[in-house]
GROMACS .gro file of N, CA and C in nm:
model
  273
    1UNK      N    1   0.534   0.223   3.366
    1UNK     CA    2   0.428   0.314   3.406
    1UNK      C    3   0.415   0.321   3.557
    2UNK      N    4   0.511   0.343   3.633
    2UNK     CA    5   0.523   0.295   3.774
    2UNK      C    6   0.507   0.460   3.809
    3UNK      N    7   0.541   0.549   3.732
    3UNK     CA    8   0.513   0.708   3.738
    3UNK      C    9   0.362   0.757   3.717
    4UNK      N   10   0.292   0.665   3.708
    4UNK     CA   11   0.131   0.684   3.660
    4UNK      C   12   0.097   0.799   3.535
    5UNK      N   13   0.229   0.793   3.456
    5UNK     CA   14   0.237   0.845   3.297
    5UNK      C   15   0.235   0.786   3.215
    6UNK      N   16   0.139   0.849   3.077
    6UNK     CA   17   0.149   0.708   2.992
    6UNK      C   18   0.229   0.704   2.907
    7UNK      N   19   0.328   0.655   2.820
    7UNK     CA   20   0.409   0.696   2.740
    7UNK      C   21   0.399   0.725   2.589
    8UNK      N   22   0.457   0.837   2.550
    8UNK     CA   23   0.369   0.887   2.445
    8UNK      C   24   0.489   0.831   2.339
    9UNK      N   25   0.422   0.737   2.244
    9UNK     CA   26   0.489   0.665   2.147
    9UNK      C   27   0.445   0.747   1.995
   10UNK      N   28   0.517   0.789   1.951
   10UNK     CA   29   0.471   0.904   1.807
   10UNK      C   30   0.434   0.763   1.681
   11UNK      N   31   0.355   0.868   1.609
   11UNK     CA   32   0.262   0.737   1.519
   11UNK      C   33   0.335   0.750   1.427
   12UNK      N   34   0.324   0.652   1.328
   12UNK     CA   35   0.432   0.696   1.210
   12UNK      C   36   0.383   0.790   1.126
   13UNK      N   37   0.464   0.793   1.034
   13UNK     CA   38   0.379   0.966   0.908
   13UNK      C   39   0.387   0.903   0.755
   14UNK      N   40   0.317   0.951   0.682
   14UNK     CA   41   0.312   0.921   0.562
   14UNK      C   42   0.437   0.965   0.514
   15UNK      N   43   0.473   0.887   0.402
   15UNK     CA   44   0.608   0.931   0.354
   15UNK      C   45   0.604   1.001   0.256
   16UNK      N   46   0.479   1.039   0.181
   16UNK     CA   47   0.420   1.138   0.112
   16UNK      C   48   0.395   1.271   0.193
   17UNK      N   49   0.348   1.294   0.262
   17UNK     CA   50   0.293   1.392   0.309
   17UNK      C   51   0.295   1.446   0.425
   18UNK      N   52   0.369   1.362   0.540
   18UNK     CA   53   0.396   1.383   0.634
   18UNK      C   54   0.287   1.414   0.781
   19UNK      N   55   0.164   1.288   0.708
   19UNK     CA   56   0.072   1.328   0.854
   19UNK      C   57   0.051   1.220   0.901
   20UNK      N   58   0.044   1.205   1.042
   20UNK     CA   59   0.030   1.057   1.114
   20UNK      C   60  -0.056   1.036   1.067
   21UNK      N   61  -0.020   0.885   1.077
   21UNK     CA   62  -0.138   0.753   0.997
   21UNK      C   63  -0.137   0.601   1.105
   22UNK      N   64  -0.251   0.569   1.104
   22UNK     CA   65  -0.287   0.476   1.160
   22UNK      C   66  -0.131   0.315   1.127
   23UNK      N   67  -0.158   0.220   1.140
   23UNK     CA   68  -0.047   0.124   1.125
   23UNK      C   69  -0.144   0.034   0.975
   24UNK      N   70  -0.239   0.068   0.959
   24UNK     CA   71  -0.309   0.016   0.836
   24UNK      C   72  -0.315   0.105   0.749
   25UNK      N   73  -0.301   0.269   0.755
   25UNK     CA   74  -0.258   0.367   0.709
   25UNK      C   75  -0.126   0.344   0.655
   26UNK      N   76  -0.008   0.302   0.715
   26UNK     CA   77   0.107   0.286   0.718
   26UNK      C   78   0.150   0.210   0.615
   27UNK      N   79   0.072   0.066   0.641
   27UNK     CA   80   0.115  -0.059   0.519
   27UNK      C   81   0.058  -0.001   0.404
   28UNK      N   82  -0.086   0.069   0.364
   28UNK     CA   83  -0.101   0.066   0.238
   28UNK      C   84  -0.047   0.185   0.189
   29UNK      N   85   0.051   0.266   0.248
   29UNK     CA   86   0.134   0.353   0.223
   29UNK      C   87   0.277   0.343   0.158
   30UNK      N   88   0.292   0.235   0.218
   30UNK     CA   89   0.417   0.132   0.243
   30UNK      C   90   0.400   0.061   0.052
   31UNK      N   91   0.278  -0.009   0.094
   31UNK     CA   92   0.220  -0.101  -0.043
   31UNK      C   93   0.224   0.005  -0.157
   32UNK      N   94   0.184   0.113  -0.166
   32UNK     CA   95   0.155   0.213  -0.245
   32UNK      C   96   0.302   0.249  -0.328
   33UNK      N   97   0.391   0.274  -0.253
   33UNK     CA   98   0.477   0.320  -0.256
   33UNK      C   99   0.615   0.179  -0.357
   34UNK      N  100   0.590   0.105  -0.275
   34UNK     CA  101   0.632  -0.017  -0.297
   34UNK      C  102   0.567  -0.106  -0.471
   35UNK      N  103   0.467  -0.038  -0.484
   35UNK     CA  104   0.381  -0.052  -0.642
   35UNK      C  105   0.483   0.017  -0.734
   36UNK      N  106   0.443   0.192  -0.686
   36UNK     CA  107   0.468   0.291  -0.765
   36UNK      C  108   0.649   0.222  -0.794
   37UNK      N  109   0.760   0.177  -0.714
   37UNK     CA  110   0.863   0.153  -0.758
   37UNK      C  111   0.827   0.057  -0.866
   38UNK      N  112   0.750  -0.047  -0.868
   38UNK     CA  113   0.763  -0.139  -0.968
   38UNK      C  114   0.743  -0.090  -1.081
   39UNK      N  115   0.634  -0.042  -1.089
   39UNK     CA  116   0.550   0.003  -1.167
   39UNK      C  117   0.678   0.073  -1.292
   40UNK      N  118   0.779   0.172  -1.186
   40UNK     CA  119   0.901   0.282  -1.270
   40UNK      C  120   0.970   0.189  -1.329
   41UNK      N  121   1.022   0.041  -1.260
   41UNK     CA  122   1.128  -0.063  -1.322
   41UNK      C  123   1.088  -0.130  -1.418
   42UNK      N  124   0.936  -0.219  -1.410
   42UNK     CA  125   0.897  -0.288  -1.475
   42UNK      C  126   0.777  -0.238  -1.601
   43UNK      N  127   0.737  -0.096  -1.627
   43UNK     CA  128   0.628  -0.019  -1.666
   43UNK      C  129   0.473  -0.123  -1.692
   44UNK      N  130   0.473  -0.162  -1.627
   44UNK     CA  131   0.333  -0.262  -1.592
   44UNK      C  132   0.325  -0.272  -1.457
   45UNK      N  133   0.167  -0.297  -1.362
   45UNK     CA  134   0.189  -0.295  -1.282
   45UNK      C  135   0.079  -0.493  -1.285
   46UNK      N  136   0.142  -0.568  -1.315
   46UNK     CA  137   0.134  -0.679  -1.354
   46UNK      C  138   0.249  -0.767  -1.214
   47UNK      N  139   0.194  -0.747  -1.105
   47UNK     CA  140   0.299  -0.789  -0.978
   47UNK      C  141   0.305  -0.947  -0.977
   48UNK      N  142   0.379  -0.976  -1.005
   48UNK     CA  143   0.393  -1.134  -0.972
   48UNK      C  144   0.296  -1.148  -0.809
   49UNK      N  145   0.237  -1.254  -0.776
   49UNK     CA  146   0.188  -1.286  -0.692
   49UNK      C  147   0.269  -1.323  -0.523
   50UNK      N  148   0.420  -1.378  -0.591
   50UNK     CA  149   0.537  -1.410  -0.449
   50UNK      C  150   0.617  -1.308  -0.443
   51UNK      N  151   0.604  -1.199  -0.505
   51UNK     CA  152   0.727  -1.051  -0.540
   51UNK      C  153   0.700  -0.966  -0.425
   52UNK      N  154   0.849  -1.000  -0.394
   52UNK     CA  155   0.895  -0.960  -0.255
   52UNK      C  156   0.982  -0.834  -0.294
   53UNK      N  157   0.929  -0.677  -0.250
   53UNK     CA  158   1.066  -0.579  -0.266
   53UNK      C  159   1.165  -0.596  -0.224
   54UNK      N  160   1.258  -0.527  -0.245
   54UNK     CA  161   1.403  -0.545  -0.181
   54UNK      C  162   1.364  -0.454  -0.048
   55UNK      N  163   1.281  -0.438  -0.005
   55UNK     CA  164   1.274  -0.422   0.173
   55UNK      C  165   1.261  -0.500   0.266
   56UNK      N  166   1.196  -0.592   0.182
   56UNK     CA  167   1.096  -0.729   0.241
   56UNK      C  168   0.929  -0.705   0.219
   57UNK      N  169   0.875  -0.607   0.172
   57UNK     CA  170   0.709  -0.577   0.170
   57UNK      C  171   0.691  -0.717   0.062
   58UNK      N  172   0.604  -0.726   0.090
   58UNK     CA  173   0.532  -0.861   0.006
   58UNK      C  174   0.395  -0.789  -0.085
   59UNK      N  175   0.490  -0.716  -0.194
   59UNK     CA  176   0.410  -0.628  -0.259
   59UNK      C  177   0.299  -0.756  -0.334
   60UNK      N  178   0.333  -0.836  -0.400
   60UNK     CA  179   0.242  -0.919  -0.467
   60UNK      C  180   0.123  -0.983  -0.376
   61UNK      N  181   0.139  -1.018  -0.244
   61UNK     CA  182   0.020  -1.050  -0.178
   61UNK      C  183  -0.069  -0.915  -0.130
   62UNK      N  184   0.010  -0.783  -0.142
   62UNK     CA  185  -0.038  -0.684  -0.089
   62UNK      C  186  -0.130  -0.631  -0.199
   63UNK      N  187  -0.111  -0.658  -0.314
   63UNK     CA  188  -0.199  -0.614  -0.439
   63UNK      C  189  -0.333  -0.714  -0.463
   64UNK      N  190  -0.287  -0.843  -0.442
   64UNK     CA  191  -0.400  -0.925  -0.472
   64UNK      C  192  -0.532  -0.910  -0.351
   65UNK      N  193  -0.490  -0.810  -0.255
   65UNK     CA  194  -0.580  -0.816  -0.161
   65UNK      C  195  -0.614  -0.637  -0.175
   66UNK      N  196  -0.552  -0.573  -0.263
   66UNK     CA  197  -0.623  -0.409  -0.303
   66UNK      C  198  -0.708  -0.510  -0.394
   67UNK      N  199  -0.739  -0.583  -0.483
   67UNK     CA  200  -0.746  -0.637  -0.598
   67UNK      C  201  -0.908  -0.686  -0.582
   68UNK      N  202  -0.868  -0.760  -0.422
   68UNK     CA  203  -0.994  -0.831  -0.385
   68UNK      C  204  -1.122  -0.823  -0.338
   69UNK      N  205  -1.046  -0.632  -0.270
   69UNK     CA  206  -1.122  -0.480  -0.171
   69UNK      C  207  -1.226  -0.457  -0.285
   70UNK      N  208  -1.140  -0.436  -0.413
   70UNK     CA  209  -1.200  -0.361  -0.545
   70UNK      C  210  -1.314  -0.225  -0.498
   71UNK      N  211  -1.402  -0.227  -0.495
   71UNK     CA  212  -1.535  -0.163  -0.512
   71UNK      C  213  -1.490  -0.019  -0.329
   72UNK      N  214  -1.453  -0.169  -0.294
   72UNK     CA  215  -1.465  -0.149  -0.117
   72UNK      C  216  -1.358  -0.085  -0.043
   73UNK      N  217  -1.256  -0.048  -0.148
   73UNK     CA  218  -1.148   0.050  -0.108
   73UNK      C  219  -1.210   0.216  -0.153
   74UNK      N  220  -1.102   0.299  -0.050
   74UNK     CA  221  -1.163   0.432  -0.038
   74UNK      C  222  -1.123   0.415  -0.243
   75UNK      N  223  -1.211   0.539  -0.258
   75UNK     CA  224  -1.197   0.600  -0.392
   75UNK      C  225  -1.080   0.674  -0.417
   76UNK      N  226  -1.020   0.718  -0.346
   76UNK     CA  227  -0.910   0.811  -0.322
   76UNK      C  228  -0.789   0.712  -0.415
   77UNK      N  229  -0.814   0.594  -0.265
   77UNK     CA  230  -0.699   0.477  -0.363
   77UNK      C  231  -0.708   0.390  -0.412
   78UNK      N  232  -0.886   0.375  -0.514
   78UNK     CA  233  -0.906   0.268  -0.582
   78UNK      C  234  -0.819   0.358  -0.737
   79UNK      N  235  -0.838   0.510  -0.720
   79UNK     CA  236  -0.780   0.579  -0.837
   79UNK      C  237  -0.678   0.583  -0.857
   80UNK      N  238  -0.592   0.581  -0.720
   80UNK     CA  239  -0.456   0.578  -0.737
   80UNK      C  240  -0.403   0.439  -0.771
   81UNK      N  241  -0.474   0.331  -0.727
   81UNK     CA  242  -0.389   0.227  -0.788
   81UNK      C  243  -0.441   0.220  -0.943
   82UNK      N  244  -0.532   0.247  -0.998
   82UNK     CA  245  -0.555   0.279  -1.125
   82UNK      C  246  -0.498   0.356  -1.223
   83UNK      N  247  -0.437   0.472  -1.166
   83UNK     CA  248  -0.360   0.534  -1.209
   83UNK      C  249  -0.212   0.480  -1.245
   84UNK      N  250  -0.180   0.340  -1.178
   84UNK     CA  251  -0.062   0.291  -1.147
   84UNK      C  252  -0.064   0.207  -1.297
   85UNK      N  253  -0.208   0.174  -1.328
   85UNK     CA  254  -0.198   0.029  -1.418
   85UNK      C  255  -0.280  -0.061  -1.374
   86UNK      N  256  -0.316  -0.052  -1.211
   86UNK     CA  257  -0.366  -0.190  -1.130
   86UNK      C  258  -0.542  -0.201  -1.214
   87UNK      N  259  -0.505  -0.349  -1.284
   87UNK     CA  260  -0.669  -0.390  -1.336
   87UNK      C  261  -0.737  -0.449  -1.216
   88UNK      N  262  -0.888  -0.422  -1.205
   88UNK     CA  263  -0.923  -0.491  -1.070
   88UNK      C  264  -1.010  -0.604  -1.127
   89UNK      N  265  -1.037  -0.663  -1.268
   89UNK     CA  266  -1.077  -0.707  -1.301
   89UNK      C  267  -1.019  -0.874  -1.315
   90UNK      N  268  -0.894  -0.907  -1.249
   90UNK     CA  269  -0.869  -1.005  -1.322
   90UNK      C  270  -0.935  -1.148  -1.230
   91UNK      N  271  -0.950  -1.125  -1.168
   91UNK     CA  272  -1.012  -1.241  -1.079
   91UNK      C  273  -1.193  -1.255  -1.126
   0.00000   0.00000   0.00000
């Protein structure tokens, strides 16, 4: 920044929809996405708790903490993980 410009770094985009999203936007996009595959392989969305995708996302810690939001996640994607299978009841 020795040009007194700031550098404009592009945000990432949903891979659904294609509109920038925050980097917490990003992961539960990431997580979302990373469900919905299980969900097609395994037809339960019953995530083991250490289940690691073949990307590296740590989908199983990423669910137990949609899991834990429950009430306190937007509605948008308490439905969508509902829609998946995800019980928020088990704890």
């Amino acid at each position: 920044m020795t040009s007194g410009h700031l550098k404009c770094v592009p945000m990432p985009k949903c891979l659904i929809c294609g509109v920038s999203m925050s980097k917490s936007e990003e992961e539960w996009s990431t997580g979302y996405a990373s469900l919905r595959q299980y969900v097609s392989a395994n037809q339960d969305a019953l995530v083991p708790a250490t289940y690691i995708d073949h990307k590296g996302f740590k989908l199983g810690l990423w669910l137990i903490t949609q899991r834990r939001t429950g009430d306190r996640l937007m509605p948008k994607r308490h439905k969508l993980l509902e829609q998946q299978g995800v019980i928020f009841d088990l704890f």
